Amino acid sequence: DVKVTQSSRYLVKRTGEKVFLECVQDMDHENMFWYRQDPGLGLRLIYFSYDVKMKEKGDIPEGYSVSREKKERFSLILESASTNQTSMYLCASRPDARGYTFGSGTRLTVV
Amino acid sequence: DAKTTQPTSMDCAEGRAANLPCNHSTISGNEYVYWYRQIHSQGPQYIIHGLKNNETNEMASLIITEDRKSSTLILPHATLRDTAVYYCIVRVGSGNEKLTFGTGTRLTIIP
């Protein structure tokens, strides 16, 4: 089975800190995605990447950046964490026209 | 991507078939119907997808009406582990890579 692994299940960070969320997939997928999930708002796309060193903005990219230096790894960066970035963050990869595989999520709390 | 409408919540008795409806009246000819589910505190899980023919896999069956304006996901023998939020999504199978989640149907399996 395809595995998408997110490095942390729970994180607590302070306001203003630079935060790195890591995601690794083991199936050589081209496409990788970062979503955040908040109660009542569903899943919202932050950034996605079609290939190494390529990135595209999703629906809510403000306050975030991403890095894709290797095919298997897609990192989400919060340049200066704020309390409104407290959320569940979900990484996903997708081979082609088939379904996405999601990681288990990272629940980030910014205090 | 076309918008979908799903009931907010449903209950189903354990061992019975769970039938989850989805309306997608503005679906385009090249858009597929995808179903995902999200069990509490986990990332969404792909279930099944289809274009116009009915589909079945080891997890579920997907019935798409002839006019493609609605579909039904069927879990044939629901278990307590099927309690989750179920998302119906319509999107082009390739090209546009974004996956837009609505608020889904919260399915509760009753013992």
mmCIF file with all atom_site columns, N, CA, C and O in Angstrom, chain B residues 60-78:
data_model
loop_
_atom_site.group_PDB
_atom_site.id
_atom_site.type_symbol
_atom_site.label_atom_id
_atom_site.label_alt_id
_atom_site.label_comp_id
_atom_site.label_asym_id
_atom_site.label_entity_id
_atom_site.label_seq_id
_atom_site.pdbx_PDB_ins_code
_atom_site.Cartn_x
_atom_site.Cartn_y
_atom_site.Cartn_z
_atom_site.occupancy
_atom_site.B_iso_or_equiv
_atom_site.pdbx_formal_charge
_atom_site.auth_seq_id
_atom_site.auth_comp_id
_atom_site.auth_asym_id
_atom_site.auth_atom_id
_atom_site.pdbx_PDB_model_num
ATOM 1  N N  . ALA B 1 60 ? -16.913 -0.816 -1.330  1.00 0.00 ? 60 ALA B N  1
ATOM 2  C CA . ALA B 1 60 ? -18.237 -0.231 -1.550  1.00 0.00 ? 60 ALA B CA 1
ATOM 3  C C  . ALA B 1 60 ? -18.678 -0.391 -2.997  1.00 0.00 ? 60 ALA B C  1
ATOM 4  O O  . ALA B 1 60 ? -17.907 -0.830 -3.850  1.00 0.00 ? 60 ALA B O  1
ATOM 5  N N  . SER B 1 61 ? -19.931 0.008  -3.228  1.00 0.00 ? 61 SER B N  1
ATOM 6  C CA . SER B 1 61 ? -20.468 0.118  -4.585  1.00 0.00 ? 61 SER B CA 1
ATOM 7  C C  . SER B 1 61 ? -20.882 1.561  -4.824  1.00 0.00 ? 61 SER B C  1
ATOM 8  O O  . SER B 1 61 ? -21.320 2.254  -3.899  1.00 0.00 ? 61 SER B O  1
ATOM 9  N N  . LEU B 1 62 ? -20.753 1.972  -6.071  1.00 0.00 ? 62 LEU B N  1
ATOM 10 C CA . LEU B 1 62 ? -21.148 3.316  -6.468  1.00 0.00 ? 62 LEU B CA 1
ATOM 11 C C  . LEU B 1 62 ? -22.176 3.202  -7.577  1.00 0.00 ? 62 LEU B C  1
ATOM 12 O O  . LEU B 1 62 ? -21.899 2.593  -8.615  1.00 0.00 ? 62 LEU B O  1
ATOM 13 N N  . ILE B 1 63 ? -23.341 3.770  -7.321  1.00 0.00 ? 63 ILE B N  1
ATOM 14 C CA . ILE B 1 63 ? -24.422 3.775  -8.312  1.00 0.00 ? 63 ILE B CA 1
ATOM 15 C C  . ILE B 1 63 ? -24.604 5.204  -8.800  1.00 0.00 ? 63 ILE B C  1
ATOM 16 O O  . ILE B 1 63 ? -24.858 6.111  -8.003  1.00 0.00 ? 63 ILE B O  1
ATOM 17 N N  . ILE B 1 64 ? -24.447 5.386  -10.116 1.00 0.00 ? 64 ILE B N  1
ATOM 18 C CA . ILE B 1 64 ? -24.603 6.719  -10.718 1.00 0.00 ? 64 ILE B CA 1
ATOM 19 C C  . ILE B 1 64 ? -25.851 6.695  -11.598 1.00 0.00 ? 64 ILE B C  1
ATOM 20 O O  . ILE B 1 64 ? -26.003 5.783  -12.417 1.00 0.00 ? 64 ILE B O  1
ATOM 21 N N  . THR B 1 65 ? -26.723 7.669  -11.428 1.00 0.00 ? 65 THR B N  1
ATOM 22 C CA . THR B 1 65 ? -27.946 7.693  -12.231 1.00 0.00 ? 65 THR B CA 1
ATOM 23 C C  . THR B 1 65 ? -27.609 7.912  -13.706 1.00 0.00 ? 65 THR B C  1
ATOM 24 O O  . THR B 1 65 ? -26.529 8.424  -14.052 1.00 0.00 ? 65 THR B O  1
ATOM 25 N N  . GLU B 1 66 ? -28.556 7.564  -14.551 1.00 0.00 ? 66 GLU B N  1
ATOM 26 C CA . GLU B 1 66 ? -28.307 7.647  -15.983 1.00 0.00 ? 66 GLU B CA 1
ATOM 27 C C  . GLU B 1 66 ? -28.013 9.071  -16.448 1.00 0.00 ? 66 GLU B C  1
ATOM 28 O O  . GLU B 1 66 ? -27.174 9.286  -17.326 1.00 0.00 ? 66 GLU B O  1
ATOM 29 N N  . ASP B 1 67 ? -28.683 10.052 -15.838 1.00 0.00 ? 67 ASP B N  1
ATOM 30 C CA . ASP B 1 67 ? -28.414 11.445 -16.213 1.00 0.00 ? 67 ASP B CA 1
ATOM 31 C C  . ASP B 1 67 ? -27.186 12.015 -15.489 1.00 0.00 ? 67 ASP B C  1
ATOM 32 O O  . ASP B 1 67 ? -26.811 13.168 -15.707 1.00 0.00 ? 67 ASP B O  1
ATOM 33 N N  . ARG B 1 68 ? -26.591 11.209 -14.611 1.00 0.00 ? 68 ARG B N  1
ATOM 34 C CA . ARG B 1 68 ? -25.372 11.541 -13.857 1.00 0.00 ? 68 ARG B CA 1
ATOM 35 C C  . ARG B 1 68 ? -25.559 12.701 -12.894 1.00 0.00 ? 68 ARG B C  1
ATOM 36 O O  . ARG B 1 68 ? -24.587 13.248 -12.387 1.00 0.00 ? 68 ARG B O  1
ATOM 37 N N  . LYS B 1 69 ? -26.775 13.066 -12.599 1.00 0.00 ? 69 LYS B N  1
ATOM 38 C CA . LYS B 1 69 ? -26.987 14.202 -11.708 1.00 0.00 ? 69 LYS B CA 1
ATOM 39 C C  . LYS B 1 69 ? -26.984 13.799 -10.246 1.00 0.00 ? 69 LYS B C  1
ATOM 40 O O  . LYS B 1 69 ? -27.027 14.667 -9.354  1.00 0.00 ? 69 LYS B O  1
ATOM 41 N N  . SER B 1 70 ? -26.957 12.531 -9.969  1.00 0.00 ? 70 SER B N  1
ATOM 42 C CA . SER B 1 70 ? -26.850 12.092 -8.578  1.00 0.00 ? 70 SER B CA 1
ATOM 43 C C  . SER B 1 70 ? -26.199 10.713 -8.524  1.00 0.00 ? 70 SER B C  1
ATOM 44 O O  . SER B 1 70 ? -26.104 10.015 -9.547  1.00 0.00 ? 70 SER B O  1
ATOM 45 N N  . SER B 1 71 ? -25.745 10.363 -7.336  1.00 0.00 ? 71 SER B N  1
ATOM 46 C CA . SER B 1 71 ? -25.122 9.057  -7.134  1.00 0.00 ? 71 SER B CA 1
ATOM 47 C C  . SER B 1 71 ? -25.380 8.596  -5.716  1.00 0.00 ? 71 SER B C  1
ATOM 48 O O  . SER B 1 71 ? -25.780 9.383  -4.843  1.00 0.00 ? 71 SER B O  1
ATOM 49 N N  . THR B 1 72 ? -25.144 7.305  -5.493  1.00 0.00 ? 72 THR B N  1
ATOM 50 C CA . THR B 1 72 ? -25.308 6.717  -4.167  1.00 0.00 ? 72 THR B CA 1
ATOM 51 C C  . THR B 1 72 ? -24.126 5.820  -3.874  1.00 0.00 ? 72 THR B C  1
ATOM 52 O O  . THR B 1 72 ? -23.765 4.969  -4.697  1.00 0.00 ? 72 THR B O  1
ATOM 53 N N  . LEU B 1 73 ? -23.520 6.030  -2.734  1.00 0.00 ? 73 LEU B N  1
ATOM 54 C CA . LEU B 1 73 ? -22.478 5.131  -2.249  1.00 0.00 ? 73 LEU B CA 1
ATOM 55 C C  . LEU B 1 73 ? -23.141 4.097  -1.361  1.00 0.00 ? 73 LEU B C  1
ATOM 56 O O  . LEU B 1 73 ? -23.898 4.449  -0.453  1.00 0.00 ? 73 LEU B O  1
ATOM 57 N N  . ILE B 1 74 ? -22.843 2.840  -1.604  1.00 0.00 ? 74 ILE B N  1
ATOM 58 C CA . ILE B 1 74 ? -23.444 1.769  -0.809  1.00 0.00 ? 74 ILE B CA 1
ATOM 59 C C  . ILE B 1 74 ? -22.353 1.000  -0.075  1.00 0.00 ? 74 ILE B C  1
ATOM 60 O O  . ILE B 1 74 ? -21.421 0.468  -0.700  1.00 0.00 ? 74 ILE B O  1
ATOM 61 N N  . LEU B 1 75 ? -22.465 0.964  1.240   1.00 0.00 ? 75 LEU B N  1
ATOM 62 C CA . LEU B 1 75 ? -21.636 0.088  2.067   1.00 0.00 ? 75 LEU B CA 1
ATOM 63 C C  . LEU B 1 75 ? -22.518 -1.113 2.389   1.00 0.00 ? 75 LEU B C  1
ATOM 64 O O  . LEU B 1 75 ? -23.472 -0.986 3.154   1.00 0.00 ? 75 LEU B O  1
ATOM 65 N N  . PRO B 1 76 ? -22.256 -2.273 1.835   1.00 0.00 ? 76 PRO B N  1
ATOM 66 C CA . PRO B 1 76 ? -23.242 -3.370 1.853   1.00 0.00 ? 76 PRO B CA 1
ATOM 67 C C  . PRO B 1 76 ? -23.565 -3.928 3.236   1.00 0.00 ? 76 PRO B C  1
ATOM 68 O O  . PRO B 1 76 ? -24.710 -4.292 3.491   1.00 0.00 ? 76 PRO B O  1
ATOM 69 N N  . HIS B 1 77 ? -22.587 -4.024 4.095   1.00 0.00 ? 77 HIS B N  1
ATOM 70 C CA . HIS B 1 77 ? -22.828 -4.565 5.442   1.00 0.00 ? 77 HIS B CA 1
ATOM 71 C C  . HIS B 1 77 ? -22.057 -3.681 6.433   1.00 0.00 ? 77 HIS B C  1
ATOM 72 O O  . HIS B 1 77 ? -20.910 -3.966 6.750   1.00 0.00 ? 77 HIS B O  1
ATOM 73 N N  . ALA B 1 78 ? -22.706 -2.630 6.854   1.00 0.00 ? 78 ALA B N  1
ATOM 74 C CA . ALA B 1 78 ? -21.996 -1.630 7.645   1.00 0.00 ? 78 ALA B CA 1
ATOM 75 C C  . ALA B 1 78 ? -21.522 -2.191 8.992   1.00 0.00 ? 78 ALA B C  1
ATOM 76 O O  . ALA B 1 78 ? -22.242 -2.947 9.658   1.00 0.00 ? 78 ALA B O  1
#
